[in-house]
PDB file of C-alpha atoms in Angstrom:
ATOM      1  CA  MET A   3     -63.959  19.651-146.560  1.00 48.00           C
ATOM      2  CA  GLU A   4     -62.704  18.749-143.151  1.00 55.00           C
ATOM      3  CA  THR A   5     -63.935  15.562-141.415  1.00 71.00           C
ATOM      4  CA  VAL A   6     -65.249  16.101-137.787  1.00 78.00           C
ATOM      5  CA  THR A   7     -64.214  13.314-135.435  1.00 90.00           C
ATOM      6  CA  PRO A   8     -67.359  12.099-133.459  1.00 94.00           C
ATOM      7  CA  ILE A   9     -67.117  12.789-129.817  1.00 96.00           C
ATOM      8  CA  LEU A  10     -69.538   9.745-129.151  1.00 97.00           C
ATOM      9  CA  GLN A  11     -70.088   6.819-131.185  1.00 98.00           C
ATOM     10  CA  PHE A  12     -72.458   4.069-130.920  1.00 98.00           C
ATOM     11  CA  ASN A  13     -71.439   0.764-132.847  1.00 98.00           C
ATOM     12  CA  LYS A  14     -74.160  -1.911-132.786  1.00 98.00           C
ATOM     13  CA  THR A  15     -75.023  -1.007-129.134  1.00 97.00           C
ATOM     14  CA  CYS A  16     -77.451  -3.517-127.553  1.00 97.00           C
ATOM     15  CA  VAL A  17     -78.867  -3.335-124.116  1.00 96.00           C
ATOM     16  CA  SER A  18     -80.662  -6.550-122.646  1.00 95.00           C
ATOM     17  CA  TYR A  19     -82.439  -6.726-119.379  1.00 90.00           C
ATOM     18  CA  THR A  20     -82.875 -10.510-119.747  1.00 84.00           C
ATOM     19  CA  LYS A  21     -81.697 -13.110-122.331  1.00 78.00           C
ATOM     20  CA  GLN A  22     -85.221 -12.612-123.912  1.00 81.00           C
ATOM     21  CA  THR A  23     -85.715  -9.074-123.446  1.00 86.00           C
ATOM     22  CA  MET A  24     -83.601  -6.723-125.715  1.00 92.00           C
ATOM     23  CA  ALA A  25     -84.362  -3.104-124.799  1.00 95.00           C
ATOM     24  CA  VAL A  26     -81.855  -1.455-127.301  1.00 97.00           C
ATOM     25  CA  LYS A  27     -81.073  -3.336-130.656  1.00 96.00           C
ATOM     26  CA  TYR A  28     -77.910  -2.681-132.669  1.00 97.00           C
ATOM     27  CA  VAL A  29     -78.003   0.953-132.463  1.00 98.00           C
ATOM     28  CA  SER A  30     -75.168   2.729-134.491  1.00 98.00           C
ATOM     29  CA  ALA A  31     -74.747   6.550-134.675  1.00 97.00           C
ATOM     30  CA  ALA A  32     -71.928   9.050-134.424  1.00 97.00           C
ATOM     31  CA  ILE A  33     -72.499  12.280-132.339  1.00 97.00           C
ATOM     32  CA  GLN A  34     -70.761  15.310-133.401  1.00 95.00           C
ATOM     33  CA  PRO A  35     -68.897  17.564-130.800  1.00 96.00           C
ATOM     34  CA  ASN A  36     -70.496  20.832-129.707  1.00 95.00           C
ATOM     35  CA  THR A  37     -74.135  19.820-130.815  1.00 96.00           C
ATOM     36  CA  ILE A  38     -77.323  19.137-129.434  1.00 98.00           C
ATOM     37  CA  THR A  39     -78.835  15.719-130.255  1.00 98.00           C
ATOM     38  CA  ALA A  40     -82.316  14.836-129.288  1.00 98.00           C
ATOM     39  CA  ILE A  41     -83.402  11.184-128.910  1.00 98.00           C
ATOM     40  CA  MET A  42     -87.099  10.876-129.546  1.00 96.00           C
ATOM     41  CA  GLY A  43     -89.720   7.944-129.718  1.00 95.00           C
ATOM     42  CA  PRO A  44     -92.869   6.629-127.971  1.00 94.00           C
ATOM     43  CA  SER A  45     -92.497   5.385-124.203  1.00 91.00           C
ATOM     44  CA  GLY A  46     -90.694   2.158-123.913  1.00 91.00           C
ATOM     45  CA  CYS A  47     -88.724   2.519-127.045  1.00 93.00           C
ATOM     46  CA  GLY A  48     -85.311   2.426-125.405  1.00 95.00           C
ATOM     47  CA  LYS A  49     -84.277   6.281-125.388  1.00 96.00           C
ATOM     48  CA  SER A  50     -83.414   6.504-121.736  1.00 95.00           C
ATOM     49  CA  THR A  51     -82.023   3.007-121.699  1.00 96.00           C
ATOM     50  CA  LEU A  52     -79.502   4.004-124.480  1.00 97.00           C
ATOM     51  CA  LEU A  53     -78.667   7.275-122.804  1.00 97.00           C
ATOM     52  CA  ARG A  54     -77.999   5.558-119.515  1.00 95.00           C
ATOM     53  CA  ALA A  55     -75.773   3.136-121.100  1.00 96.00           C
ATOM     54  CA  VAL A  56     -73.389   6.190-122.067  1.00 97.00           C
ATOM     55  CA  ASN A  57     -73.090   6.856-118.223  1.00 94.00           C
ATOM     56  CA  LEU A  58     -72.608   3.004-117.460  1.00 94.00           C
ATOM     57  CA  MET A  59     -75.624   3.319-115.102  1.00 91.00           C
ATOM     58  CA  HIS A  60     -76.541  -0.342-116.075  1.00 90.00           C
ATOM     59  CA  SER A  61     -73.328  -1.540-114.461  1.00 86.00           C
ATOM     60  CA  LEU A  62     -75.303  -1.032-111.140  1.00 84.00           C
ATOM     61  CA  TYR A  63     -77.602  -3.848-112.001  1.00 87.00           C
ATOM     62  CA  PRO A  64     -75.874  -7.245-112.575  1.00 87.00           C
ATOM     63  CA  ASN A  65     -78.698  -8.613-114.901  1.00 90.00           C
ATOM     64  CA  ILE A  66     -78.406  -5.744-117.366  1.00 92.00           C
ATOM     65  CA  ARG A  67     -76.026  -6.401-120.380  1.00 94.00           C
ATOM     66  CA  VAL A  68     -74.448  -3.935-122.732  1.00 95.00           C
ATOM     67  CA  ASP A  69     -72.949  -5.262-125.806  1.00 95.00           C
ATOM     68  CA  GLY A  70     -71.368  -3.546-129.011  1.00 97.00           C
ATOM     69  CA  GLU A  71     -69.272  -0.491-128.496  1.00 97.00           C
ATOM     70  CA  ILE A  72     -69.934   2.899-127.130  1.00 98.00           C
ATOM     71  CA  LEU A  73     -66.842   5.089-127.959  1.00 97.00           C
ATOM     72  CA  LEU A  74     -66.253   8.425-126.143  1.00 97.00           C
ATOM     73  CA  ASN A  75     -63.352  10.290-127.902  1.00 95.00           C
ATOM     74  CA  GLY A  76     -62.346   6.917-129.443  1.00 94.00           C
ATOM     75  CA  GLU A  77     -62.262   4.941-126.133  1.00 95.00           C
ATOM     76  CA  ASN A  78     -64.685   2.178-125.541  1.00 97.00           C
ATOM     77  CA  ILE A  79     -66.414   3.029-122.328  1.00 96.00           C
ATOM     78  CA  LEU A  80     -67.753  -0.462-121.851  1.00 95.00           C
ATOM     79  CA  SER A  81     -64.142  -1.591-121.000  1.00 95.00           C
ATOM     80  CA  MET A  82     -63.358   1.516-118.707  1.00 94.00           C
ATOM     81  CA  ASP A  83     -63.949   2.128-114.980  1.00 92.00           C
ATOM     82  CA  PRO A  84     -67.531   3.597-114.329  1.00 91.00           C
ATOM     83  CA  ILE A  85     -65.973   6.237-112.212  1.00 89.00           C
ATOM     84  CA  ASP A  86     -63.840   7.556-114.910  1.00 91.00           C
ATOM     85  CA  VAL A  87     -66.663   7.325-117.388  1.00 94.00           C
ATOM     86  CA  ARG A  88     -69.086   9.360-115.006  1.00 91.00           C
ATOM     87  CA  ARG A  89     -66.492  12.241-114.703  1.00 90.00           C
ATOM     88  CA  ARG A  90     -66.373  12.381-118.524  1.00 94.00           C
ATOM     89  CA  ALA A  91     -70.255  11.921-119.103  1.00 96.00           C
ATOM     90  CA  GLY A  92     -72.352  14.170-116.782  1.00 94.00           C
ATOM     91  CA  MET A  93     -75.914  13.146-116.133  1.00 94.00           C
ATOM     92  CA  VAL A  94     -79.039  15.206-115.530  1.00 95.00           C
ATOM     93  CA  PHE A  95     -82.441  13.572-114.665  1.00 92.00           C
ATOM     94  CA  GLN A  96     -86.007  14.256-115.173  1.00 90.00           C
ATOM     95  CA  ARG A  97     -86.611  15.701-111.746  1.00 88.00           C
ATOM     96  CA  PRO A  98     -84.451  18.272-110.259  1.00 89.00           C
ATOM     97  CA  ALA A  99     -82.505  16.307-107.616  1.00 89.00           C
ATOM     98  CA  PRO A 100     -79.994  18.358-105.548  1.00 92.00           C
ATOM     99  CA  PHE A 101     -78.470  16.419-102.796  1.00 92.00           C
ATOM    100  CA  PRO A 102     -80.879  17.314-100.014  1.00 92.00           C
ATOM    101  CA  THR A 103     -78.413  17.678 -96.941  1.00 93.00           C
ATOM    102  CA  MET A 104     -76.046  19.616 -98.922  1.00 95.00           C
ATOM    103  CA  SER A 105     -75.637  23.371 -99.526  1.00 96.00           C
ATOM    104  CA  ILE A 106     -75.811  25.161-102.908  1.00 97.00           C
ATOM    105  CA  ARG A 107     -72.013  25.408-102.813  1.00 96.00           C
ATOM    106  CA  ASP A 108     -71.408  21.860-101.748  1.00 96.00           C
ATOM    107  CA  ASN A 109     -73.949  20.462-104.526  1.00 96.00           C
ATOM    108  CA  VAL A 110     -71.688  21.994-107.142  1.00 96.00           C
ATOM    109  CA  LEU A 111     -68.497  20.627-105.630  1.00 96.00           C
ATOM    110  CA  SER A 112     -69.923  17.224-104.636  1.00 94.00           C
ATOM    111  CA  GLY A 113     -68.343  15.433-107.726  1.00 90.00           C
ATOM    112  CA  TYR A 114     -64.903  16.426-106.474  1.00 91.00           C
ATOM    113  CA  ALA A 115     -65.713  15.273-102.874  1.00 88.00           C
ATOM    114  CA  LEU A 116     -67.167  11.847-103.955  1.00 83.00           C
ATOM    115  CA  ASN A 117     -64.160  11.222-106.134  1.00 83.00           C
ATOM    116  CA  GLY A 118     -61.666  12.074-103.440  1.00 84.00           C
ATOM    117  CA  ILE A 119     -60.309  14.945-105.405  1.00 87.00           C
ATOM    118  CA  ARG A 120     -58.943  17.810-103.127  1.00 91.00           C
ATOM    119  CA  LEU A 121     -59.210  21.525-104.267  1.00 90.00           C
ATOM    120  CA  SER A 122     -57.886  24.403-102.562  1.00 92.00           C
ATOM    121  CA  LYS A 123     -60.309  27.024-101.187  1.00 93.00           C
ATOM    122  CA  THR A 124     -59.474  29.243-104.190  1.00 95.00           C
ATOM    123  CA  GLU A 125     -60.099  26.407-106.592  1.00 95.00           C
ATOM    124  CA  LYS A 126     -63.442  25.583-104.950  1.00 94.00           C
ATOM    125  CA  ASP A 127     -64.521  29.248-104.958  1.00 95.00           C
ATOM    126  CA  GLU A 128     -63.629  29.493-108.675  1.00 96.00           C
ATOM    127  CA  THR A 129     -65.266  26.339-109.613  1.00 96.00           C
ATOM    128  CA  VAL A 130     -68.603  27.224-107.931  1.00 97.00           C
ATOM    129  CA  GLU A 131     -68.662  30.715-109.477  1.00 96.00           C
ATOM    130  CA  ARG A 132     -67.723  29.325-112.879  1.00 95.00           C
ATOM    131  CA  CYS A 133     -70.313  26.667-112.865  1.00 95.00           C
ATOM    132  CA  LEU A 134     -73.184  28.695-111.507  1.00 96.00           C
ATOM    133  CA  LYS A 135     -72.473  31.495-113.923  1.00 95.00           C
ATOM    134  CA  SER A 136     -72.380  28.904-116.762  1.00 93.00           C
ATOM    135  CA  VAL A 137     -76.093  28.005-115.951  1.00 93.00           C
ATOM    136  CA  ALA A 138     -77.211  31.658-115.244  1.00 92.00           C
ATOM    137  CA  LEU A 139     -77.688  31.008-111.512  1.00 95.00           C
ATOM    138  CA  TRP A 140     -74.713  32.886-109.967  1.00 96.00           C
ATOM    139  CA  ASP A 141     -76.427  36.245-109.560  1.00 95.00           C
ATOM    140  CA  GLU A 142     -79.520  34.596-108.090  1.00 95.00           C
ATOM    141  CA  VAL A 143     -77.652  32.581-105.253  1.00 96.00           C
ATOM    142  CA  LYS A 144     -74.213  34.104-104.719  1.00 95.00           C
ATOM    143  CA  ASP A 145     -75.536  35.572-101.224  1.00 96.00           C
ATOM    144  CA  VAL A 146     -77.201  32.337-100.208  1.00 96.00           C
ATOM    145  CA  LEU A 147     -74.485  29.649-101.270  1.00 96.00           C
ATOM    146  CA  ASN A 148     -74.713  27.924 -97.871  1.00 96.00           C
ATOM    147  CA  LYS A 149     -78.397  27.379 -98.069  1.00 96.00           C
ATOM    148  CA  LYS A 150     -79.669  23.894 -98.880  1.00 95.00           C
ATOM    149  CA  GLY A 151     -80.114  23.184-102.718  1.00 92.00           C
ATOM    150  CA  THR A 152     -83.716  22.311-101.923  1.00 91.00           C
ATOM    151  CA  PHE A 153     -84.351  25.930-101.035  1.00 91.00           C
ATOM    152  CA  LEU A 154     -84.354  26.847-104.591  1.00 94.00           C
ATOM    153  CA  SER A 155     -87.536  26.793-107.007  1.00 93.00           C
ATOM    154  CA  GLY A 156     -87.762  23.561-109.541  1.00 92.00           C
ATOM    155  CA  GLY A 157     -86.165  25.486-112.405  1.00 93.00           C
ATOM    156  CA  GLN A 158     -83.302  26.902-110.154  1.00 95.00           C
ATOM    157  CA  GLN A 159     -82.833  23.173-108.649  1.00 95.00           C
ATOM    158  CA  GLN A 160     -82.393  21.754-112.359  1.00 94.00           C
ATOM    159  CA  ARG A 161     -79.957  24.470-113.245  1.00 94.00           C
ATOM    160  CA  LEU A 162     -77.942  23.623-109.868  1.00 96.00           C
ATOM    161  CA  CYS A 163     -78.113  20.034-111.045  1.00 96.00           C
ATOM    162  CA  ILE A 164     -76.720  21.091-114.578  1.00 95.00           C
ATOM    163  CA  ALA A 165     -73.944  23.031-112.771  1.00 96.00           C
ATOM    164  CA  ARG A 166     -73.118  20.140-110.501  1.00 95.00           C
ATOM    165  CA  ALA A 167     -72.748  17.930-113.801  1.00 95.00           C
ATOM    166  CA  LEU A 168     -70.691  20.554-115.592  1.00 95.00           C
ATOM    167  CA  ALA A 169     -68.290  21.139-112.474  1.00 94.00           C
ATOM    168  CA  MET A 170     -66.136  17.938-113.411  1.00 92.00           C
ATOM    169  CA  LYS A 171     -65.719  19.461-117.030  1.00 93.00           C
ATOM    170  CA  PRO A 172     -67.410  16.479-118.894  1.00 95.00           C
ATOM    171  CA  ASP A 173     -66.911  15.745-122.408  1.00 94.00           C
ATOM    172  CA  ILE A 174     -70.636  15.132-122.877  1.00 97.00           C
ATOM    173  CA  LEU A 175     -73.754  16.108-121.007  1.00 97.00           C
ATOM    174  CA  LEU A 176     -76.500  13.652-120.931  1.00 97.00           C
ATOM    175  CA  MET A 177     -80.065  14.927-120.151  1.00 97.00           C
ATOM    176  CA  ASP A 178     -82.963  12.613-119.601  1.00 96.00           C
ATOM    177  CA  GLU A 179     -86.171  14.729-120.019  1.00 95.00           C
ATOM    178  CA  PRO A 180     -84.722  17.436-118.101  1.00 94.00           C
ATOM    179  CA  THR A 181     -87.695  19.739-118.350  1.00 93.00           C
ATOM    180  CA  SER A 182     -90.541  17.326-118.070  1.00 91.00           C
ATOM    181  CA  ALA A 183     -91.095  18.359-114.301  1.00 88.00           C
ATOM    182  CA  LEU A 184     -90.914  22.081-115.042  1.00 90.00           C
ATOM    183  CA  ASP A 185     -93.363  24.782-115.906  1.00 90.00           C
ATOM    184  CA  PRO A 186     -93.117  26.430-119.329  1.00 92.00           C
ATOM    185  CA  ILE A 187     -90.992  29.466-118.188  1.00 91.00           C
ATOM    186  CA  ALA A 188     -88.636  27.355-116.444  1.00 90.00           C
ATOM    187  CA  THR A 189     -88.600  24.933-119.440  1.00 92.00           C
ATOM    188  CA  ALA A 190     -87.687  28.097-121.682  1.00 92.00           C
ATOM    189  CA  HIS A 191     -84.834  29.013-119.427  1.00 91.00           C
ATOM    190  CA  ILE A 192     -83.232  25.392-119.536  1.00 93.00           C
ATOM    191  CA  GLU A 193     -83.721  25.352-123.247  1.00 94.00           C
ATOM    192  CA  GLN A 194     -82.106  28.659-123.786  1.00 93.00           C
ATOM    193  CA  LEU A 195     -79.161  27.497-121.366  1.00 93.00           C
ATOM    194  CA  MET A 196     -78.705  24.282-123.472  1.00 95.00           C
ATOM    195  CA  GLN A 197     -78.157  26.209-126.517  1.00 95.00           C
ATOM    196  CA  GLU A 198     -75.536  28.413-124.756  1.00 93.00           C
ATOM    197  CA  LEU A 199     -73.705  25.337-123.172  1.00 94.00           C
ATOM    198  CA  GLN A 200     -73.417  23.420-126.536  1.00 94.00           C
ATOM    199  CA  LYS A 201     -70.474  25.945-127.231  1.00 92.00           C
ATOM    200  CA  GLU A 202     -68.580  24.281-124.368  1.00 91.00           C
ATOM    201  CA  VAL A 203     -70.040  20.667-124.130  1.00 95.00           C
ATOM    202  CA  THR A 204     -71.854  18.249-126.257  1.00 97.00           C
ATOM    203  CA  ILE A 205     -75.489  17.534-125.352  1.00 97.00           C
ATOM    204  CA  LEU A 206     -77.465  14.331-125.780  1.00 98.00           C
ATOM    205  CA  ILE A 207     -81.138  14.770-124.591  1.00 98.00           C
ATOM    206  CA  VAL A 208     -84.020  12.378-124.219  1.00 97.00           C
ATOM    207  CA  THR A 209     -87.306  14.258-124.814  1.00 95.00           C
ATOM    208  CA  HIS A 210     -90.938  13.356-125.449  1.00 90.00           C
ATOM    209  CA  ASN A 211     -91.489  16.965-126.477  1.00 91.00           C
ATOM    210  CA  MET A 212     -91.209  17.118-130.238  1.00 93.00           C
ATOM    211  CA  GLY A 213     -91.544  20.988-130.138  1.00 94.00           C
ATOM    212  CA  GLN A 214     -88.522  20.968-127.891  1.00 95.00           C
ATOM    213  CA  ALA A 215     -86.407  18.785-130.182  1.00 96.00           C
ATOM    214  CA  ARG A 216     -87.136  21.031-133.007  1.00 96.00           C
ATOM    215  CA  ARG A 217     -86.395  24.180-131.180  1.00 96.00           C
ATOM    216  CA  ILE A 218     -82.974  23.137-129.697  1.00 96.00           C
ATOM    217  CA  ALA A 219     -81.503  20.068-131.410  1.00 97.00           C
ATOM    218  CA  SER A 220     -79.419  20.272-134.658  1.00 96.00           C
ATOM    219  CA  LYS A 221     -79.575  16.521-134.905  1.00 97.00           C
ATOM    220  CA  SER A 222     -82.342  14.055-133.774  1.00 97.00           C
ATOM    221  CA  MET A 223     -82.570  10.236-133.450  1.00 98.00           C
ATOM    222  CA  PHE A 224     -86.003   8.457-133.591  1.00 97.00           C
ATOM    223  CA  MET A 225     -86.174   5.270-131.881  1.00 97.00           C
ATOM    224  CA  TYR A 226     -89.032   2.497-132.170  1.00 96.00           C
ATOM    225  CA  LEU A 227     -89.202  -0.805-130.233  1.00 95.00           C
ATOM    226  CA  GLY A 228     -85.397  -0.352-129.389  1.00 96.00           C
ATOM    227  CA  GLU A 229     -84.313   0.235-132.810  1.00 97.00           C
ATOM    228  CA  LEU A 230     -82.697   3.432-134.221  1.00 98.00           C
ATOM    229  CA  VAL A 231     -85.175   4.021-137.163  1.00 97.00           C
ATOM    230  CA  GLU A 232     -83.750   7.546-138.350  1.00 97.00           C
ATOM    231  CA  TYR A 233     -80.968   9.735-137.424  1.00 97.00           C
ATOM    232  CA  GLY A 234     -80.074  13.008-139.066  1.00 96.00           C
ATOM    233  CA  ASP A 235     -80.766  16.704-139.259  1.00 97.00           C
ATOM    234  CA  THR A 236     -83.575  17.714-137.101  1.00 97.00           C
ATOM    235  CA  GLU A 237     -85.403  20.095-139.468  1.00 96.00           C
ATOM    236  CA  THR A 238     -85.148  17.623-142.407  1.00 96.00           C
ATOM    237  CA  MET A 239     -86.442  14.769-140.173  1.00 96.00           C
ATOM    238  CA  PHE A 240     -89.516  16.928-139.275  1.00 96.00           C
ATOM    239  CA  THR A 241     -90.215  17.993-142.875  1.00 95.00           C
ATOM    240  CA  SER A 242     -89.269  15.176-144.870  1.00 96.00           C
ATOM    241  CA  PRO A 243     -88.700  12.012-142.704  1.00 96.00           C
ATOM    242  CA  THR A 244     -87.456   9.114-144.623  1.00 95.00           C
ATOM    243  CA  ASP A 245     -89.104   6.188-142.704  1.00 95.00           C
ATOM    244  CA  ARG A 246     -93.126   5.994-142.492  1.00 95.00           C
ATOM    245  CA  ARG A 247     -92.671   5.090-138.714  1.00 95.00           C
ATOM    246  CA  THR A 248     -90.816   8.538-138.084  1.00 95.00           C
ATOM    247  CA  LYS A 249     -93.637  10.323-139.973  1.00 94.00           C
ATOM    248  CA  ALA A 250     -96.428   8.542-138.035  1.00 94.00           C
ATOM    249  CA  TYR A 251     -94.710   9.437-134.680  1.00 93.00           C
ATOM    250  CA  LEU A 252     -94.223  13.241-135.720  1.00 92.00           C
ATOM    251  CA  THR A 253     -97.603  13.725-137.037  1.00 90.00           C
ATOM    252  CA  GLY A 254     -99.233  12.252-133.762  1.00 86.00           C
ATOM    253  CA  LYS A 255    -100.521   9.086-135.479  1.00 78.00           C
ATOM    254  CA  MET A 256     -98.302   7.094-133.174  1.00 68.00           C
ATOM    255  CA  GLY A 257     -98.125   7.623-129.304  1.00 57.00           C
TER     256      GLY A 257
END
């Protein structure tokens, strides 16, 4: 049987806010390419902290320390330039956040502008159309591309933010509770979209919604008090968890 090389690998990854406060403790896990992996656990367990470490967001805060290794296609991102890492690890946040002063078109292209990468008009047009089609937004906005991104509904704005992240052709897409601010219909659209997108990009998603994790993720990680308690096949975890803490969380006995 052919061995699949992980696209992302945590090796004893730790994140500390202070010398006394370790938010993520020695997490080790290998994420396979073209999968959706859900990170679950109660509030404050380190889910978002771990996810944001992949995007080197903690480098914006001098007091936060990340130790161990985080390998992206075999390279330790902790020793890479944050700008290069953020091109390769796209990020989508809880609340839809298109750049408010930019048009829909310029939102999609913003990564290129911010990185000083020049594109021809043809390349820009092709990128905008490709990315908006990939998030099923093109037909809805192709005639209003010069309107502000904030003109769109909440669900459309989140799809625009996903298109913006995809524009740089990342290796992995990081999603921090991307549907928590959306209504059920918009949430269903985003979930369907993620399942389509995993054909072209690996997705790592933090979610409080256990139903969502079970619907869309082939793999799941359960974290508790900064530790990775259990990692494996999602359906197996839901039906036969190996750790009592995982079982307590999934059955609603732990909040």
